[in-house]
N, CA, C and O atoms as a DFTB+ gen file, in Angstrom:
608 C
 N C O
     1  1      43.940     -13.681     -21.243
     2  2      42.934     -12.571     -20.788
     3  2      41.809     -12.646     -21.803
     4  3      40.630     -12.525     -21.468
     5  1      42.246     -12.872     -23.188
     6  2      40.661     -13.351     -23.866
     7  2      39.952     -14.505     -23.179
     8  3      38.730     -14.428     -23.057
     9  1      40.571     -15.519     -22.740
    10  2      39.877     -16.321     -21.871
    11  2      38.650     -16.084     -21.051
    12  3      37.469     -16.424     -20.978
    13  1      39.809     -15.098     -20.299
    14  2      38.951     -14.358     -19.158
    15  2      37.789     -13.473     -19.761
    16  3      36.679     -13.821     -19.356
    17  1      37.792     -12.746     -20.359
    18  2      36.761     -11.882     -21.079
    19  2      35.854     -12.368     -21.847
    20  3      34.861     -11.649     -21.959
    21  1      35.841     -13.733     -22.649
    22  2      35.220     -14.464     -22.786
    23  2      34.252     -15.484     -22.144
    24  3      33.205     -15.909     -22.632
    25  1      34.981     -15.889     -20.582
    26  2      34.386     -16.241     -19.773
    27  2      33.112     -15.427     -18.998
    28  3      32.098     -15.889     -18.475
    29  1      33.572     -14.049     -19.135
    30  2      32.872     -13.011     -18.165
    31  2      31.617     -12.560     -18.981
    32  3      30.590     -12.123     -18.462
    33  1      31.859     -12.745     -20.542
    34  2      30.957     -12.454     -21.378
    35  2      29.868     -13.293     -21.170
    36  3      28.725     -12.900     -20.935
    37  1      30.313     -14.730     -21.278
    38  2      29.109     -15.925     -21.160
    39  2      28.317     -15.695     -19.481
    40  3      27.104     -15.629     -19.282
    41  1      29.306     -15.615     -18.538
    42  2      28.623     -15.264     -17.106
    43  2      27.894     -14.130     -17.123
    44  3      27.127     -14.190     -16.162
    45  1      27.707     -12.916     -17.849
    46  2      27.011     -11.944     -18.078
    47  2      25.744     -12.335     -18.699
    48  3      24.647     -12.264     -18.146
    49  1      25.980     -12.766     -19.925
    50  2      24.936     -12.983     -21.057
    51  2      24.011     -14.299     -20.343
    52  3      22.952     -14.643     -20.869
    53  1      24.428     -14.839     -19.355
    54  2      23.573     -15.980     -18.462
    55  2      22.992     -15.365     -17.324
    56  3      21.956     -15.717     -16.761
    57  1      23.781     -14.364     -17.010
    58  2      23.126     -13.565     -15.566
    59  2      21.751     -12.639     -15.956
    60  3      20.780     -12.328     -15.266
    61  1      22.134     -12.311     -17.497
    62  2      21.196     -11.509     -17.810
    63  2      19.694     -12.415     -18.698
    64  3      18.616     -11.889     -18.974
    65  1      20.007     -13.494     -18.903
    66  2      18.654     -14.260     -19.229
    67  2      18.050     -14.839     -17.763
    68  3      16.878     -15.212     -17.699
    69  1      18.800     -14.877     -16.779
    70  2      17.922     -15.448     -15.488
    71  2      17.369     -13.919     -15.101
    72  3      16.142     -13.844     -15.155
    73  1      17.906     -12.954     -14.804
    74  2      17.392     -11.820     -14.577
    75  2      15.973     -11.382     -15.721
    76  3      14.872     -11.010     -15.317
    77  1      16.235     -11.493     -16.699
    78  2      14.847     -11.442     -17.833
    79  2      13.945     -12.663     -17.461
    80  3      12.747     -12.416     -17.607
    81  1      14.256     -14.011     -16.983
    82  2      13.330     -14.661     -16.714
    83  2      12.807     -14.507     -15.313
    84  3      11.654     -14.876     -15.089
    85  1      13.570     -13.979     -14.308
    86  2      13.084     -13.844     -13.051
    87  2      11.909     -12.519     -13.189
    88  3      11.098     -12.448     -12.266
    89  1      11.831     -11.747     -14.026
    90  2      11.124     -10.313     -14.613
    91  2       9.542     -10.956     -14.950
    92  3       8.570     -10.205     -14.865
    93  1       9.354     -12.616     -15.395
    94  2       8.380     -13.019     -15.898
    95  2       7.782     -14.035     -15.063
    96  3       8.547     -14.667     -14.334
    97  1       6.402     -14.334     -15.037
    98  2       5.866     -15.636     -14.226
    99  2       5.640     -16.627     -15.398
   100  3       5.405     -16.549     -16.604
   101  1       5.834     -17.649     -14.415
   102  2       5.960     -19.085     -14.697
   103  2       4.644     -19.549     -14.775
   104  3       3.740     -19.071     -14.091
   105  1       4.436     -20.817     -15.895
   106  2       3.301     -21.319     -15.945
   107  2       2.819     -21.896     -14.389
   108  3       1.675     -21.916     -13.937
   109  1       3.878     -22.281     -13.844
   110  2       2.922     -22.932     -12.812
   111  2       2.695     -21.935     -11.631
   112  3       1.889     -22.192     -10.737
   113  1       3.607     -20.521     -11.663
   114  2       3.022     -19.281     -10.904
   115  2       1.653     -18.923     -11.430
   116  3       0.899     -18.211     -10.767
   117  1       1.373     -19.329     -12.423
   118  2       0.264     -18.853     -13.166
   119  2      -0.789     -19.474     -12.587
   120  3      -1.684     -18.928     -11.941
   121  1      -0.642     -20.862     -12.878
   122  2      -1.594     -21.717     -11.963
   123  2      -1.944     -21.755     -10.332
   124  3      -2.971     -22.121      -9.762
   125  1      -1.031     -21.376      -9.949
   126  2      -0.842     -21.216      -8.379
   127  2      -1.593     -20.202      -8.194
   128  3      -2.458     -20.384      -7.336
   129  1      -1.575     -18.847      -8.858
   130  2      -2.131     -17.574      -8.221
   131  2      -3.982     -17.939      -9.108
   132  3      -4.910     -17.211      -8.754
   133  1      -4.181     -18.757      -9.886
   134  2      -5.634     -19.012     -10.089
   135  2      -5.984     -19.537      -9.076
   136  3      -6.838     -18.944      -8.416
   137  1      -5.477     -20.786      -8.599
   138  2      -6.073     -21.170      -7.860
   139  2      -6.476     -20.515      -6.371
   140  3      -7.522     -20.582      -5.727
   141  1      -5.233     -19.871      -6.108
   142  2      -5.521     -19.255      -4.815
   143  2      -6.493     -17.811      -5.202
   144  3      -6.993     -17.165      -4.281
   145  1      -6.631     -17.525      -6.223
   146  2      -8.055     -16.640      -6.575
   147  2      -9.462     -17.419      -6.315
   148  3     -10.220     -17.044      -5.421
   149  1      -9.711     -18.341      -7.013
   150  2     -10.537     -18.865      -6.847
   151  2     -10.812     -19.538      -5.377
   152  3     -11.997     -19.569      -5.047
   153  1      -9.880     -20.068      -4.476
   154  2     -10.233     -20.026      -3.064
   155  2     -10.566     -18.559      -2.279
   156  3     -11.129     -18.296      -1.216
   157  1     -10.078     -17.922      -3.100
   158  2     -10.116     -16.186      -1.837
   159  2     -11.607     -15.910      -2.370
   160  3     -12.320     -15.330      -1.551
   161  1     -12.341     -16.302      -3.898
   162  2     -13.308     -15.640      -4.036
   163  2     -14.502     -16.755      -2.978
   164  3     -15.434     -16.262      -2.342
   165  1     -14.228     -18.114      -2.996
   166  2     -14.434     -18.932      -2.136
   167  2     -15.190     -18.342      -0.707
   168  3     -16.357     -18.363      -0.316
   169  1     -14.018     -17.851      -0.184
   170  2     -13.698     -17.747       1.366
   171  2     -14.158     -16.222       1.660
   172  3     -14.587     -15.953       2.782
   173  1     -14.066     -15.126       0.568
   174  2     -14.395     -14.181       0.830
   175  2     -15.331     -13.364      -0.118
   176  3     -15.411     -12.147       0.047
   177  1     -15.955     -13.911      -0.985
   178  2     -17.540     -13.903      -1.678
   179  2     -16.906     -12.890      -3.026
   180  3     -15.850     -12.261      -2.955
   181  1     -17.612     -12.911      -3.951
   182  2     -17.279     -12.256      -5.218
   183  2     -16.985     -11.125      -5.238
   184  3     -15.923     -10.871      -5.806
   185  1     -17.815      -9.905      -4.610
   186  2     -17.296      -8.276      -4.571
   187  2     -16.278      -8.200      -4.302
   188  3     -15.347      -7.910      -5.053
   189  1     -16.204      -8.609      -2.413
   190  2     -14.500      -8.452      -2.160
   191  2     -13.373      -9.079      -2.892
   192  3     -12.256      -8.562      -2.918
   193  1     -13.633     -10.073      -3.423
   194  2     -12.404     -10.868      -4.711
   195  2     -12.227      -9.998      -5.658
   196  3     -11.127      -9.587      -6.027
   197  1     -13.689      -9.552      -6.266
   198  2     -13.083      -8.689      -7.608
   199  2     -12.748      -7.651      -7.438
   200  3     -12.304      -7.033      -8.405
   201  1     -12.815      -7.034      -6.177
   202  2     -12.212      -5.305      -5.884
   203  2     -10.622      -5.825      -5.638
   204  3      -9.664      -5.187      -6.075
   205  1     -10.503      -6.955      -4.948
   206  2      -8.925      -7.084      -4.631
   207  2      -8.117      -7.694      -6.088
   208  3      -6.942      -7.546      -6.427
   209  1      -8.992      -8.264      -6.624
   210  2      -8.199      -8.600      -8.146
   211  2      -8.004      -7.297      -9.299
   212  3      -7.240      -7.369     -10.262
   213  1      -8.609      -6.462      -9.071
   214  2      -8.703      -5.212      -9.699
   215  2      -7.735      -4.240      -9.216
   216  3      -7.365      -3.406     -10.043
   217  1      -7.227      -4.177      -7.989
   218  2      -6.576      -3.304      -7.321
   219  2      -5.142      -3.630      -7.454
   220  3      -4.587      -4.513      -6.799
   221  1      -4.470      -2.748      -8.483
   222  2      -3.034      -3.415      -8.854
   223  2      -2.215      -3.279      -7.572
   224  3      -1.452      -4.215      -7.334
   225  1      -2.252      -2.215      -6.668
   226  2      -1.192      -2.578      -5.423
   227  2      -1.585      -3.579      -4.870
   228  3      -1.107      -3.380      -3.754
   229  1      -2.246      -4.785      -4.781
   230  2      -2.062      -5.955      -4.179
   231  2      -1.414      -6.711      -4.745
   232  3      -1.628      -7.116      -5.887
   233  1      -0.343      -7.079      -3.890
   234  2       0.408      -7.915      -4.357
   235  2       0.372      -9.420      -4.639
   236  3       1.179     -10.013      -5.355
   237  1      -0.794     -10.036      -3.905
   238  2      -1.096     -11.481      -3.588
   239  2      -1.626     -11.815      -5.314
   240  3      -1.346     -12.742      -6.075
   241  1      -2.468     -10.641      -5.471
   242  2      -3.131     -11.231      -6.817
   243  2      -2.161     -10.399      -8.420
   244  3      -2.477     -10.603      -9.593
   245  1      -0.962      -9.468      -7.923
   246  2      -0.311      -9.027      -8.947
   247  2       1.282      -9.226      -8.711
   248  3       1.757      -8.850      -7.639
   249  1       1.956      -9.703      -9.514
   250  2       3.414     -10.200      -9.446
   251  2       3.910     -10.140     -10.759
   252  3       3.566     -10.826     -11.722
   253  1       4.741      -9.264     -10.699
   254  2       5.450      -8.811     -12.389
   255  2       4.878      -8.854     -13.170
   256  3       4.380      -7.728     -13.214
   257  1       4.293      -9.722     -14.416
   258  2       3.182      -9.810     -15.211
   259  2       2.153     -10.788     -14.859
   260  3       1.206     -10.957     -15.627
   261  1       2.237     -11.345     -13.937
   262  2       1.120     -12.023     -13.575
   263  2       0.063     -11.220     -13.020
   264  3       0.367     -10.403     -12.151
   265  1      -1.227     -11.338     -13.421
   266  2      -2.286     -10.962     -12.702
   267  2      -3.609     -11.485     -12.598
   268  3      -3.704     -12.237     -13.568
   269  1      -4.510     -11.505     -12.068
   270  2      -5.961     -12.578     -12.375
   271  2      -7.096     -11.298     -13.119
   272  3      -7.375     -10.127     -12.861
   273  1      -7.445     -12.164     -13.997
   274  2      -8.714     -11.689     -14.498
   275  2      -9.947     -12.653     -14.172
   276  3      -9.882     -13.879     -14.081
   277  1     -11.179     -11.791     -14.003
   278  2     -12.711     -12.913     -14.036
   279  2     -13.600     -12.476     -15.387
   280  3     -13.708     -11.284     -15.674
   281  1     -14.123     -13.349     -16.063
   282  2     -15.257     -13.139     -16.512
   283  2     -16.516     -13.987     -16.190
   284  3     -16.459     -14.938     -15.410
   285  1     -17.467     -13.670     -16.716
   286  2     -18.734     -14.238     -16.623
   287  2     -19.181     -15.144     -17.880
   288  3     -18.723     -14.939     -19.004
   289  1     -20.054     -16.099     -17.616
   290  2     -20.343     -16.844     -18.511
   291  2     -20.930     -16.094     -20.036
   292  3     -20.803     -16.601     -21.150
   293  1     -21.529     -14.891     -19.753
   294  2     -21.761     -14.386     -20.811
   295  2     -20.425     -13.551     -21.498
   296  3     -20.537     -13.374     -22.711
   297  1     -19.165     -13.014     -20.858
   298  2     -18.503     -12.651     -21.504
   299  2     -18.088     -11.145     -20.981
   300  3     -17.226     -10.398     -21.443
   301  1     -19.004     -10.936     -19.837
   302  2     -18.541      -9.694     -19.202
   303  2     -17.532      -9.685     -18.195
   304  3     -17.645     -10.436     -17.226
   305  1     -16.385      -8.782     -18.339
   306  2     -15.388      -8.845     -16.941
   307  2     -15.556      -8.330     -15.888
   308  3     -15.700      -7.119     -15.716
   309  1     -15.559      -9.121     -15.100
   310  2     -15.838      -9.132     -13.345
   311  2     -14.699      -8.473     -12.900
   312  3     -14.866      -7.554     -12.099
   313  1     -13.352      -8.813     -13.331
   314  2     -12.178      -8.308     -12.820
   315  2     -11.003      -8.402     -13.444
   316  3     -10.571      -9.490     -13.824
   317  1     -10.389      -7.324     -13.609
   318  2      -9.166      -7.295     -14.431
   319  2      -7.719      -6.662     -13.699
   320  3      -7.696      -5.456     -13.455
   321  1      -6.626      -7.442     -13.390
   322  2      -5.813      -6.896     -12.408
   323  2      -4.572      -5.912     -13.265
   324  3      -3.730      -5.246     -12.662
   325  1      -4.683      -5.996     -14.831
   326  2      -3.857      -5.443     -15.266
   327  2      -4.852      -4.055     -16.014
   328  3      -4.292      -2.959     -16.023
   329  1      -5.902      -4.120     -16.452
   330  2      -6.857      -2.785     -16.705
   331  2      -8.254      -2.864     -15.898
   332  3      -9.225      -3.418     -16.414
   333  1      -8.294      -2.495     -15.075
   334  2      -9.832      -2.483     -14.210
   335  2     -10.563      -1.668     -14.923
   336  3     -11.718      -1.628     -14.501
   337  1     -10.292      -0.749     -16.176
   338  2     -11.351       0.144     -16.854
   339  2     -11.928      -1.037     -17.719
   340  3     -12.837      -0.700     -18.478
   341  1     -11.529      -2.477     -17.740
   342  2     -12.603      -3.294     -18.535
   343  2     -13.782      -4.087     -17.704
   344  3     -14.628      -4.853     -18.166
   345  1     -13.615      -3.738     -16.544
   346  2     -14.491      -4.487     -15.703
   347  2     -15.728      -3.874     -16.275
   348  3     -15.864      -2.748     -16.755
   349  1     -16.656      -4.889     -16.123
   350  2     -18.112      -4.304     -16.718
   351  2     -18.612      -4.460     -18.247
   352  3     -19.716      -4.605     -18.772
   353  1     -17.761      -4.397     -18.547
   354  2     -17.954      -4.382     -20.363
   355  2     -17.940      -6.046     -20.763
   356  3     -17.381      -7.049     -20.319
   357  1     -18.661      -5.806     -21.600
   358  2     -18.978      -7.347     -22.325
   359  2     -18.136      -7.570     -23.365
   360  3     -18.188      -6.882     -24.385
   361  1     -17.320      -8.510     -23.207
   362  2     -15.694      -8.778     -24.241
   363  2     -15.919      -9.760     -24.898
   364  3     -14.969     -10.163     -25.568
   365  1     -17.310     -10.582     -24.989
   366  2     -17.565     -11.765     -25.620
   367  2     -16.893     -11.537     -27.306
   368  3     -16.182     -12.284     -27.979
   369  1     -17.225     -10.756     -27.475
   370  2     -16.656     -10.567     -29.111
   371  2     -15.345      -9.908     -29.175
   372  3     -15.131      -9.286     -30.216
   373  1     -14.378      -9.913     -28.240
   374  2     -13.449      -9.321     -28.330
   375  2     -12.381     -10.516     -28.959
   376  3     -12.383     -11.720     -28.700
   377  1     -11.420      -9.711     -29.926
   378  2     -10.614     -10.829     -30.604
   379  2      -9.066     -10.296     -30.336
   380  3      -8.792      -9.111     -30.144
   381  1      -8.261     -11.200     -30.352
   382  2      -6.588     -10.851     -30.712
   383  2      -6.357     -10.445     -31.993
   384  3      -7.245     -10.370     -32.842
   385  1      -5.143     -10.164     -32.187
   386  2      -4.510      -9.366     -33.480
   387  2      -4.806     -10.370     -34.360
   388  3      -5.211     -10.015     -35.466
   389  1      -4.689     -11.677     -34.108
   390  2      -4.806     -12.691     -35.117
   391  2      -6.577     -13.489     -35.305
   392  3      -7.008     -14.559     -35.735
   393  1      -7.121     -12.330     -34.747
   394  2      -8.563     -12.931     -35.179
   395  2      -9.553     -13.624     -33.898
   396  3     -10.770     -13.675     -33.720
   397  1      -8.397     -14.101     -33.153
   398  2      -8.943     -15.415     -32.253
   399  2     -10.017     -14.431     -30.905
   400  3      -9.727     -13.452     -30.217
   401  1     -11.355     -15.312     -31.008
   402  2     -12.360     -14.532     -29.914
   403  2     -11.739     -15.257     -28.651
   404  3     -11.961     -16.447     -28.428
   405  1     -10.931     -14.449     -27.820
   406  2     -10.263     -14.962     -26.415
   407  2     -11.402     -15.181     -25.677
   408  3     -11.537     -16.402     -25.602
   409  1     -12.386     -14.558     -25.032
   410  2     -13.199     -14.941     -23.775
   411  2     -13.904     -15.843     -24.806
   412  3     -13.330     -16.876     -24.459
   413  1     -14.597     -16.188     -25.668
   414  2     -15.131     -17.343     -26.202
   415  2     -14.601     -18.497     -26.067
   416  3     -15.360     -19.362     -25.630
   417  1     -13.283     -18.877     -26.354
   418  2     -12.496     -19.660     -25.715
   419  2     -11.968     -20.161     -24.383
   420  3     -11.600     -21.276     -24.010
   421  1     -12.055     -18.893     -23.743
   422  2     -12.266     -19.275     -21.938
   423  2     -13.244     -20.062     -21.583
   424  3     -13.135     -21.067     -20.880
   425  1     -14.388     -19.553     -22.138
   426  2     -15.805     -19.713     -21.911
   427  2     -15.824     -21.478     -22.439
   428  3     -15.949     -22.346     -21.575
   429  1     -15.697     -21.829     -23.820
   430  2     -15.736     -22.928     -24.394
   431  2     -14.742     -24.075     -23.388
   432  3     -15.077     -25.231     -23.132
   433  1     -13.740     -23.541     -23.026
   434  2     -12.520     -24.457     -22.529
   435  2     -13.251     -24.872     -21.266
   436  3     -13.346     -26.085     -21.080
   437  1     -13.741     -24.115     -20.441
   438  2     -14.038     -24.084     -18.874
   439  2     -15.480     -25.425     -18.840
   440  3     -15.668     -26.480     -18.235
   441  1     -16.307     -24.526     -19.959
   442  2     -17.526     -25.475     -20.240
   443  2     -17.310     -26.653     -20.628
   444  3     -18.387     -27.249     -20.643
   445  1     -16.229     -27.492     -21.048
   446  2     -15.539     -28.876     -21.135
   447  2     -15.567     -29.631     -20.113
   448  3     -15.866     -29.193     -19.002
   449  1     -15.240     -30.951     -20.352
   450  2     -15.547     -31.625     -19.258
   451  2     -14.100     -31.246     -18.124
   452  3     -14.085     -31.489     -16.917
   453  1     -13.348     -30.818     -18.661
   454  2     -11.995     -30.745     -17.514
   455  2     -12.369     -29.590     -16.734
   456  3     -12.048     -29.650     -15.547
   457  1     -13.028     -28.455     -17.159
   458  2     -13.443     -27.020     -16.538
   459  2     -12.370     -26.156     -16.097
   460  3     -12.481     -25.356     -15.167
   461  1     -10.993     -26.397     -17.011
   462  2     -10.352     -25.883     -17.037
   463  2      -8.844     -26.042     -18.051
   464  3      -8.915     -27.114     -18.652
   465  1      -7.854     -25.469     -18.309
   466  2      -7.089     -25.457     -19.171
   467  2      -6.268     -24.327     -19.547
   468  3      -6.358     -23.294     -18.883
   469  1      -5.541     -24.390     -20.453
   470  2      -4.634     -23.038     -21.110
   471  2      -5.390     -23.064     -22.626
   472  3      -5.874     -24.031     -23.213
   473  1      -5.299     -21.426     -23.106
   474  2      -5.544     -20.792     -23.640
   475  2      -4.634     -19.982     -24.458
   476  3      -4.421     -18.942     -23.835
   477  1      -3.868     -19.991     -25.809
   478  2      -2.920     -18.996     -26.401
   479  2      -3.717     -17.985     -27.157
   480  3      -4.645     -18.302     -27.901
   481  1      -3.302     -16.678     -26.930
   482  2      -3.676     -15.449     -27.751
   483  2      -2.709     -14.472     -27.611
   484  3      -1.588     -14.784     -27.206
   485  1      -2.982     -13.371     -27.882
   486  2      -1.905     -12.298     -28.004
   487  2      -2.788     -11.533     -27.339
   488  3      -4.007     -11.697     -27.294
   489  1      -1.861     -10.319     -26.596
   490  2      -2.354      -9.761     -25.229
   491  2      -1.563      -8.712     -25.200
   492  3      -0.391      -8.997     -25.448
   493  1      -1.849      -7.215     -24.914
   494  2      -0.623      -6.126     -23.883
   495  2       0.056      -6.978     -23.028
   496  3      -0.441      -7.891     -22.368
   497  1       1.518      -6.549     -23.083
   498  2       1.954      -7.011     -21.745
   499  2       1.890      -5.892     -20.865
   500  3       1.987      -4.759     -21.337
   501  1       1.733      -6.080     -19.592
   502  2       2.181      -4.634     -18.896
   503  2       3.203      -4.450     -18.387
   504  3       3.176      -3.675     -17.431
   505  1       4.441      -5.008     -18.745
   506  2       5.545      -4.892     -18.339
   507  2       6.209      -4.098     -19.643
   508  3       6.851      -3.059     -19.481
   509  1       5.991      -4.690     -20.949
   510  2       6.671      -3.894     -21.862
   511  2       5.935      -3.172     -22.829
   512  3       6.316      -2.763     -23.925
   513  1       4.750      -3.060     -22.242
   514  2       3.626      -2.217     -23.314
   515  2       3.801      -2.651     -24.788
   516  3       3.698      -1.815     -25.686
   517  1       4.098      -4.120     -25.078
   518  2       3.959      -4.432     -26.646
   519  2       2.958      -5.536     -26.617
   520  3       2.874      -6.224     -25.600
   521  1       2.358      -5.715     -27.424
   522  2       1.420      -7.191     -27.927
   523  2       2.368      -8.226     -28.204
   524  3       3.017      -8.476     -29.219
   525  1       2.293      -8.907     -26.806
   526  2       3.043     -10.747     -27.495
   527  2       1.943     -11.734     -27.139
   528  3       0.752     -11.759     -26.830
   529  1       2.917     -12.485     -27.335
   530  2       2.163     -14.288     -27.218
   531  2       1.731     -14.551     -25.810
   532  3       2.651     -14.211     -25.068
   533  1       0.858     -14.949     -25.232
   534  2       0.375     -14.944     -24.092
   535  2      -0.517     -16.307     -23.914
   536  3      -1.483     -16.538     -24.641
   537  1      -0.035     -17.287     -22.743
   538  2      -0.633     -18.231     -22.389
   539  2      -1.565     -18.316     -20.971
   540  3      -1.062     -18.336     -19.848
   541  1      -2.910     -18.359     -21.224
   542  2      -3.492     -18.008     -20.013
   543  2      -4.456     -19.386     -19.452
   544  3      -5.385     -19.981     -19.998
   545  1      -3.785     -19.581     -18.129
   546  2      -4.860     -21.082     -17.545
   547  2      -5.977     -20.510     -16.961
   548  3      -5.923     -19.671     -16.062
   549  1      -6.915     -20.918     -17.421
   550  2      -8.420     -20.886     -16.739
   551  2      -8.732     -22.042     -16.000
   552  3      -8.212     -23.156     -15.941
   553  1      -9.971     -21.378     -15.298
   554  2     -10.447     -22.266     -14.675
   555  2     -11.946     -21.889     -14.072
   556  3     -12.110     -20.829     -13.468
   557  1     -12.990     -22.798     -14.270
   558  2     -14.462     -22.470     -13.624
   559  2     -14.302     -22.528     -12.430
   560  3     -13.817     -23.437     -11.757
   561  1     -14.879     -21.144     -12.005
   562  2     -15.428     -20.978     -10.572
   563  2     -16.782     -20.879     -10.226
   564  3     -17.245     -19.748     -10.373
   565  1     -17.514     -21.696      -9.830
   566  2     -19.068     -21.129      -9.917
   567  2     -19.815     -20.780     -11.429
   568  3     -20.170     -21.591     -12.284
   569  1     -19.916     -19.405     -11.448
   570  2     -20.466     -19.171     -12.301
   571  2     -19.522     -18.074     -13.496
   572  3     -19.948     -17.437     -14.460
   573  1     -18.557     -18.161     -13.114
   574  2     -17.573     -17.664     -13.493
   575  2     -15.892     -18.178     -14.081
   576  3     -15.452     -19.280     -13.756
   577  1     -15.189     -17.339     -14.848
   578  2     -14.048     -18.052     -15.395
   579  2     -12.837     -17.271     -14.503
   580  3     -12.746     -16.065     -14.735
   581  1     -12.232     -17.634     -13.861
   582  2     -10.756     -17.168     -13.132
   583  2      -9.487     -17.579     -14.054
   584  3      -9.362     -18.724     -14.490
   585  1      -8.622     -16.615     -14.291
   586  2      -7.293     -17.070     -15.199
   587  2      -6.516     -15.952     -14.877
   588  3      -6.847     -14.829     -14.498
   589  1      -5.178     -16.573     -15.144
   590  2      -4.043     -15.721     -15.238
   591  2      -2.965     -16.186     -16.385
   592  3      -2.889     -17.391     -16.627
   593  1      -2.190     -15.332     -17.045
   594  2      -1.348     -15.795     -17.754
   595  2       0.042     -15.776     -17.860
   596  3       0.662     -15.173     -16.984
   597  1       0.625     -16.299     -18.729
   598  2       2.260     -15.985     -18.586
   599  2       2.610     -15.520     -20.491
   600  3       2.407     -16.152     -21.528
   601  1       3.070     -14.449     -20.283
   602  2       3.573     -13.723     -21.559
   603  2       5.087     -15.045     -22.317
   604  3       5.879     -15.630     -21.578
   605  1       5.072     -15.151     -23.593
   606  2       6.259     -15.680     -24.390
   607  2       7.007     -15.085     -24.757
   608  3       7.936     -15.584     -25.393
């Protein structure tokens, strides 16, 4: 009986970890969502795309804790999937809890030779309402920086 209970506990723990992992986006999903957003901008234009990215009921660009954000080269939020109230705000000087200039890092990275990559920072998690470690994949799309990130 003890072996059965121990095995059941291990099985429940493993199921719980898998269920928890299923609640969070993966790095591959963040990259895929960003690339889908870049293609959507190119096909539909920025006005329609930015509205869809900020529309929290749009499941194409909102999946669990994954969402799209867009900034222009001056740091103005053009779309934000978890906080549409940020749209139109110049956030170039915004820092995370550790003092990291998030948007400046996005801009610097996307102005580099690759035009894309990953930036680590702390950000409010829309699922847990806590500030968590986040890694965002950002990519240059014309004059814009488009990205999505995963919580660690």
